[in-house]
């Protein structure tokens, strides 16, 4: 196929090709890995036409350009696109109107791609495309604006990097200060908790000592009361009447051990006076003496009231001692 025929077809399909090519190249750009924005002083971009393309002969360039157009490789990838092939072909055939026409028709695509690269902050690619445009038409109206856009975008990225770095440092300083503040606050809280715990321990110890003192006083008072009761009982004791010796027990259930006394291991005894009726049941009962006082009285009385004896001719009053031992 001749270059003239190829260029003629390009003129007919240029509007449709522009739409298809931009869409296809945009998809290729989206699929490509994201690149890091250029630094303030980017590396030198590759030449507008690679050395490999420059080394190709005219027939090879014409065939490669036709294939690139067919596959919508108008300006990319570098070293294998229609623009580079046509630029190299123009260097070899400078008076060929078809080559010039093809470059003119493909220029808008390259310009759009360059602007998209700037928007993506891919400045090396934008400079490569700018070099292609400049080689194709050094007086292109859009060229100065494009080059200014690249420079302005690079400067904005550099300034943003400086701003971001300053912000990162400020954020880091704020984070360190906040950590120090939290650490100091935690230390103060631990110190306050330790002081509160010490104060509570002192209060508990004081309460324990007071309870022990009151318990000692209570036991001493109970012992004095028991001693006084024993003395009074000894003075008032009267020998048991003879009929009491004739009582024969039928049922004498043991008393219930008070739970509080059982838990504390308290032991003692209760002297009770009971009156047995003629039917053998206990008709009256009272505590004469209890050691310790008021600990086992109730259970002792409850027990003797359930006692049963053989019937007697007349009521009999007697005394019995009931012992309480946790073992």
mmCIF file of N, CA, C and O in Angstrom, residues 210-260:
data_model
loop_
_atom_site.group_PDB
_atom_site.id
_atom_site.type_symbol
_atom_site.label_atom_id
_atom_site.label_comp_id
_atom_site.label_asym_id
_atom_site.label_seq_id
_atom_site.Cartn_x
_atom_site.Cartn_y
_atom_site.Cartn_z
ATOM 1 N N UNK A 210 -9.952 -1.539 115.318
ATOM 2 C CA UNK A 210 -11.089 -1.122 116.144
ATOM 3 C C UNK A 210 -12.053 -2.281 116.379
ATOM 4 O O UNK A 210 -12.571 -2.471 117.494
ATOM 5 N N UNK A 211 -12.305 -3.077 115.316
ATOM 6 C CA UNK A 211 -13.193 -4.232 115.468
ATOM 7 C C UNK A 211 -12.602 -5.246 116.441
ATOM 8 O O UNK A 211 -13.319 -5.846 117.263
ATOM 9 N N UNK A 212 -11.280 -5.457 116.365
ATOM 10 C CA UNK A 212 -10.629 -6.389 117.294
ATOM 11 C C UNK A 212 -10.736 -5.889 118.732
ATOM 12 O O UNK A 212 -10.968 -6.665 119.681
ATOM 13 N N UNK A 213 -10.577 -4.593 118.916
ATOM 14 C CA UNK A 213 -10.693 -4.033 120.274
ATOM 15 C C UNK A 213 -12.106 -4.212 120.814
ATOM 16 O O UNK A 213 -12.304 -4.640 121.970
ATOM 17 N N UNK A 214 -13.123 -3.917 119.976
ATOM 18 C CA UNK A 214 -14.506 -4.070 120.430
ATOM 19 C C UNK A 214 -14.828 -5.529 120.731
ATOM 20 O O UNK A 214 -15.553 -5.831 121.694
ATOM 21 N N UNK A 215 -14.304 -6.458 119.905
ATOM 22 C CA UNK A 215 -14.551 -7.877 120.142
ATOM 23 C C UNK A 215 -13.911 -8.328 121.450
ATOM 24 O O UNK A 215 -14.496 -9.108 122.223
ATOM 25 N N UNK A 216 -12.696 -7.832 121.722
ATOM 26 C CA UNK A 216 -12.036 -8.190 122.982
ATOM 27 C C UNK A 216 -12.838 -7.678 124.174
ATOM 28 O O UNK A 216 -13.012 -8.386 125.188
ATOM 29 N N UNK A 217 -13.349 -6.441 124.048
ATOM 30 C CA UNK A 217 -14.172 -5.902 125.133
ATOM 31 C C UNK A 217 -15.452 -6.708 125.305
ATOM 32 O O UNK A 217 -15.892 -6.974 126.446
ATOM 33 N N UNK A 218 -16.056 -7.130 124.163
ATOM 34 C CA UNK A 218 -17.297 -7.917 124.266
ATOM 35 C C UNK A 218 -17.053 -9.258 124.948
ATOM 36 O O UNK A 218 -17.827 -9.697 125.802
ATOM 37 N N UNK A 219 -15.972 -9.925 124.567
ATOM 38 C CA UNK A 219 -15.660 -11.216 125.181
ATOM 39 C C UNK A 219 -15.357 -11.069 126.676
ATOM 40 O O UNK A 219 -15.776 -11.902 127.495
ATOM 41 N N UNK A 220 -14.637 -9.996 127.003
ATOM 42 C CA UNK A 220 -14.344 -9.778 128.433
ATOM 43 C C UNK A 220 -15.635 -9.551 129.218
ATOM 44 O O UNK A 220 -15.813 -10.086 130.322
ATOM 45 N N UNK A 221 -16.530 -8.743 128.637
ATOM 46 C CA UNK A 221 -17.811 -8.497 129.320
ATOM 47 C C UNK A 221 -18.623 -9.783 129.446
ATOM 48 O O UNK A 221 -19.253 -10.034 130.482
ATOM 49 N N UNK A 222 -18.606 -10.616 128.375
ATOM 50 C CA UNK A 222 -19.347 -11.880 128.440
ATOM 51 C C UNK A 222 -18.774 -12.806 129.495
ATOM 52 O O UNK A 222 -19.518 -13.495 130.215
ATOM 53 N N UNK A 223 -17.437 -12.820 129.606
ATOM 54 C CA UNK A 223 -16.815 -13.669 130.627
ATOM 55 C C UNK A 223 -17.152 -13.185 132.027
ATOM 56 O O UNK A 223 -17.433 -13.992 132.931
ATOM 57 N N UNK A 224 -17.151 -11.873 132.222
ATOM 58 C CA UNK A 224 -17.516 -11.347 133.536
ATOM 59 C C UNK A 224 -18.958 -11.688 133.874
ATOM 60 O O UNK A 224 -19.283 -12.103 134.995
ATOM 61 N N UNK A 225 -19.847 -11.522 132.875
ATOM 62 C CA UNK A 225 -21.269 -11.830 133.106
ATOM 63 C C UNK A 225 -21.465 -13.306 133.418
ATOM 64 O O UNK A 225 -22.238 -13.678 134.304
ATOM 65 N N UNK A 226 -20.734 -14.166 132.677
ATOM 66 C CA UNK A 226 -20.858 -15.600 132.935
ATOM 67 C C UNK A 226 -20.373 -15.956 134.336
ATOM 68 O O UNK A 226 -20.982 -16.778 135.048
ATOM 69 N N UNK A 227 -19.262 -15.329 134.716
ATOM 70 C CA UNK A 227 -18.737 -15.607 136.066
ATOM 71 C C UNK A 227 -19.718 -15.166 137.136
ATOM 72 O O UNK A 227 -19.929 -15.863 138.141
ATOM 73 N N UNK A 228 -20.326 -13.971 136.910
ATOM 74 C CA UNK A 228 -21.304 -13.494 137.887
ATOM 75 C C UNK A 228 -22.505 -14.412 137.955
ATOM 76 O O UNK A 228 -23.032 -14.698 139.050
ATOM 77 N N UNK A 229 -22.972 -14.902 136.807
ATOM 78 C CA UNK A 229 -24.118 -15.815 136.816
ATOM 79 C C UNK A 229 -23.777 -17.129 137.504
ATOM 80 O O UNK A 229 -24.598 -17.707 138.228
ATOM 81 N N UNK A 230 -22.599 -17.637 137.251
ATOM 82 C CA UNK A 230 -22.199 -18.887 137.902
ATOM 83 C C UNK A 230 -22.148 -18.724 139.420
ATOM 84 O O UNK A 230 -22.590 -19.600 140.175
ATOM 85 N N UNK A 231 -21.610 -17.569 139.821
ATOM 86 C CA UNK A 231 -21.551 -17.334 141.275
ATOM 87 C C UNK A 231 -22.941 -17.246 141.868
ATOM 88 O O UNK A 231 -23.224 -17.807 142.939
ATOM 89 N N UNK A 232 -23.826 -16.515 141.162
ATOM 90 C CA UNK A 232 -25.197 -16.388 141.678
ATOM 91 C C UNK A 232 -25.906 -17.731 141.689
ATOM 92 O O UNK A 232 -26.649 -18.053 142.629
ATOM 93 N N UNK A 233 -25.673 -18.523 140.663
ATOM 94 C CA UNK A 233 -26.323 -19.832 140.598
ATOM 95 C C UNK A 233 -25.801 -20.740 141.705
ATOM 96 O O UNK A 233 -26.550 -21.536 142.283
ATOM 97 N N UNK A 234 -24.498 -20.624 141.977
ATOM 98 C CA UNK A 234 -23.933 -21.463 143.044
ATOM 99 C C UNK A 234 -24.522 -21.094 144.397
ATOM 100 O O UNK A 234 -24.789 -21.961 145.243
ATOM 101 N N UNK A 235 -24.713 -19.785 144.606
ATOM 102 C CA UNK A 235 -25.294 -19.367 145.876
ATOM 103 C C UNK A 235 -26.745 -19.773 145.993
ATOM 104 O O UNK A 235 -27.233 -20.082 147.090
ATOM 105 N N UNK A 236 -27.469 -19.732 144.844
ATOM 106 C CA UNK A 236 -28.906 -20.013 144.917
ATOM 107 C C UNK A 236 -29.247 -21.455 144.595
ATOM 108 O O UNK A 236 -30.417 -21.819 144.554
ATOM 109 N N UNK A 237 -28.210 -22.250 144.326
ATOM 110 C CA UNK A 237 -28.488 -23.632 143.917
ATOM 111 C C UNK A 237 -29.139 -24.402 145.065
ATOM 112 O O UNK A 237 -28.740 -24.293 146.220
ATOM 113 N N UNK A 238 -30.121 -25.138 144.724
ATOM 114 C CA UNK A 238 -30.830 -26.005 145.680
ATOM 115 C C UNK A 238 -30.715 -27.429 145.178
ATOM 116 O O UNK A 238 -30.894 -27.670 143.995
ATOM 117 N N UNK A 239 -30.387 -28.357 146.021
ATOM 118 C CA UNK A 239 -30.281 -29.753 145.554
ATOM 119 C C UNK A 239 -31.556 -30.175 144.841
ATOM 120 O O UNK A 239 -32.666 -29.823 145.244
ATOM 121 N N UNK A 240 -31.386 -30.885 143.809
ATOM 122 C CA UNK A 240 -32.537 -31.346 143.014
ATOM 123 C C UNK A 240 -33.441 -32.243 143.847
ATOM 124 O O UNK A 240 -32.986 -33.024 144.678
ATOM 125 N N UNK A 241 -34.711 -32.051 143.639
ATOM 126 C CA UNK A 241 -35.685 -32.864 144.382
ATOM 127 C C UNK A 241 -35.531 -34.326 144.037
ATOM 128 O O UNK A 241 -35.135 -34.688 142.936
ATOM 129 N N UNK A 242 -35.825 -35.115 144.957
ATOM 130 C CA UNK A 242 -35.677 -36.564 144.781
ATOM 131 C C UNK A 242 -36.460 -37.093 143.611
ATOM 132 O O UNK A 242 -35.983 -37.976 142.891
ATOM 133 N N UNK A 243 -37.719 -36.586 143.347
ATOM 134 C CA UNK A 243 -38.466 -37.170 142.233
ATOM 135 C C UNK A 243 -37.752 -37.012 140.894
ATOM 136 O O UNK A 243 -38.009 -37.773 139.980
ATOM 137 N N UNK A 244 -36.833 -36.001 140.819
ATOM 138 C CA UNK A 244 -36.181 -35.810 139.531
ATOM 139 C C UNK A 244 -35.349 -37.020 139.148
ATOM 140 O O UNK A 244 -35.107 -37.275 137.995
ATOM 141 N N UNK A 245 -34.874 -37.722 140.100
ATOM 142 C CA UNK A 245 -34.049 -38.879 139.812
ATOM 143 C C UNK A 245 -34.856 -40.030 139.228
ATOM 144 O O UNK A 245 -34.288 -40.969 138.695
ATOM 145 N N UNK A 246 -36.118 -39.948 139.328
ATOM 146 C CA UNK A 246 -36.969 -41.034 138.832
ATOM 147 C C UNK A 246 -37.378 -40.829 137.371
ATOM 148 O O UNK A 246 -38.051 -41.694 136.805
ATOM 149 N N UNK A 247 -36.961 -39.689 136.768
ATOM 150 C CA UNK A 247 -37.347 -39.445 135.377
ATOM 151 C C UNK A 247 -36.593 -40.398 134.452
ATOM 152 O O UNK A 247 -35.374 -40.583 134.573
ATOM 153 N N UNK A 248 -37.327 -40.951 133.498
ATOM 154 C CA UNK A 248 -36.724 -41.816 132.484
ATOM 155 C C UNK A 248 -37.036 -41.222 131.103
ATOM 156 O O UNK A 248 -38.189 -41.115 130.724
ATOM 157 N N UNK A 249 -35.985 -40.871 130.447
ATOM 158 C CA UNK A 249 -36.151 -40.203 129.142
ATOM 159 C C UNK A 249 -36.604 -41.193 128.079
ATOM 160 O O UNK A 249 -36.125 -42.325 128.021
ATOM 161 N N UNK A 250 -37.536 -40.722 127.242
ATOM 162 C CA UNK A 250 -37.997 -41.517 126.096
ATOM 163 C C UNK A 250 -37.365 -40.960 124.791
ATOM 164 O O UNK A 250 -36.900 -41.715 123.944
ATOM 165 N N UNK A 251 -37.302 -39.631 124.683
ATOM 166 C CA UNK A 251 -36.733 -38.986 123.481
ATOM 167 C C UNK A 251 -36.111 -37.655 123.895
ATOM 168 O O UNK A 251 -36.803 -36.811 124.471
ATOM 169 N N UNK A 252 -34.812 -37.517 123.597
ATOM 170 C CA UNK A 252 -34.114 -36.259 123.916
ATOM 171 C C UNK A 252 -33.327 -35.797 122.677
ATOM 172 O O UNK A 252 -32.109 -35.963 122.592
ATOM 173 N N UNK A 253 -34.004 -35.276 121.663
ATOM 174 C CA UNK A 253 -33.285 -34.840 120.451
ATOM 175 C C UNK A 253 -32.256 -33.761 120.765
ATOM 176 O O UNK A 253 -32.492 -32.910 121.619
ATOM 177 N N UNK A 254 -31.132 -33.859 120.061
ATOM 178 C CA UNK A 254 -30.047 -32.893 120.277
ATOM 179 C C UNK A 254 -30.441 -31.520 119.734
ATOM 180 O O UNK A 254 -31.212 -31.407 118.776
ATOM 181 N N UNK A 255 -29.924 -30.502 120.337
ATOM 182 C CA UNK A 255 -30.251 -29.145 119.874
ATOM 183 C C UNK A 255 -29.561 -28.841 118.534
ATOM 184 O O UNK A 255 -28.566 -29.457 118.178
ATOM 185 N N UNK A 256 -30.113 -27.890 117.848
ATOM 186 C CA UNK A 256 -29.520 -27.405 116.590
ATOM 187 C C UNK A 256 -28.353 -26.473 116.904
ATOM 188 O O UNK A 256 -28.449 -25.626 117.777
ATOM 189 N N UNK A 257 -27.229 -26.634 116.158
ATOM 190 C CA UNK A 257 -26.051 -25.782 116.394
ATOM 191 C C UNK A 257 -26.250 -24.474 115.647
ATOM 192 O O UNK A 257 -26.463 -24.453 114.442
ATOM 193 N N UNK A 258 -26.173 -23.332 116.345
ATOM 194 C CA UNK A 258 -26.348 -22.039 115.647
ATOM 195 C C UNK A 258 -25.307 -21.876 114.525
ATOM 196 O O UNK A 258 -24.126 -22.118 114.744
ATOM 197 N N UNK A 259 -25.753 -21.501 113.317
ATOM 198 C CA UNK A 259 -24.800 -21.373 112.191
ATOM 199 C C UNK A 259 -23.662 -20.398 112.477
ATOM 200 O O UNK A 259 -22.530 -20.639 112.116
ATOM 201 N N UNK A 260 -23.968 -19.241 113.119
ATOM 202 C CA UNK A 260 -22.915 -18.260 113.375
ATOM 203 C C UNK A 260 -21.836 -18.837 114.286
ATOM 204 O O UNK A 260 -20.639 -18.652 114.051
#
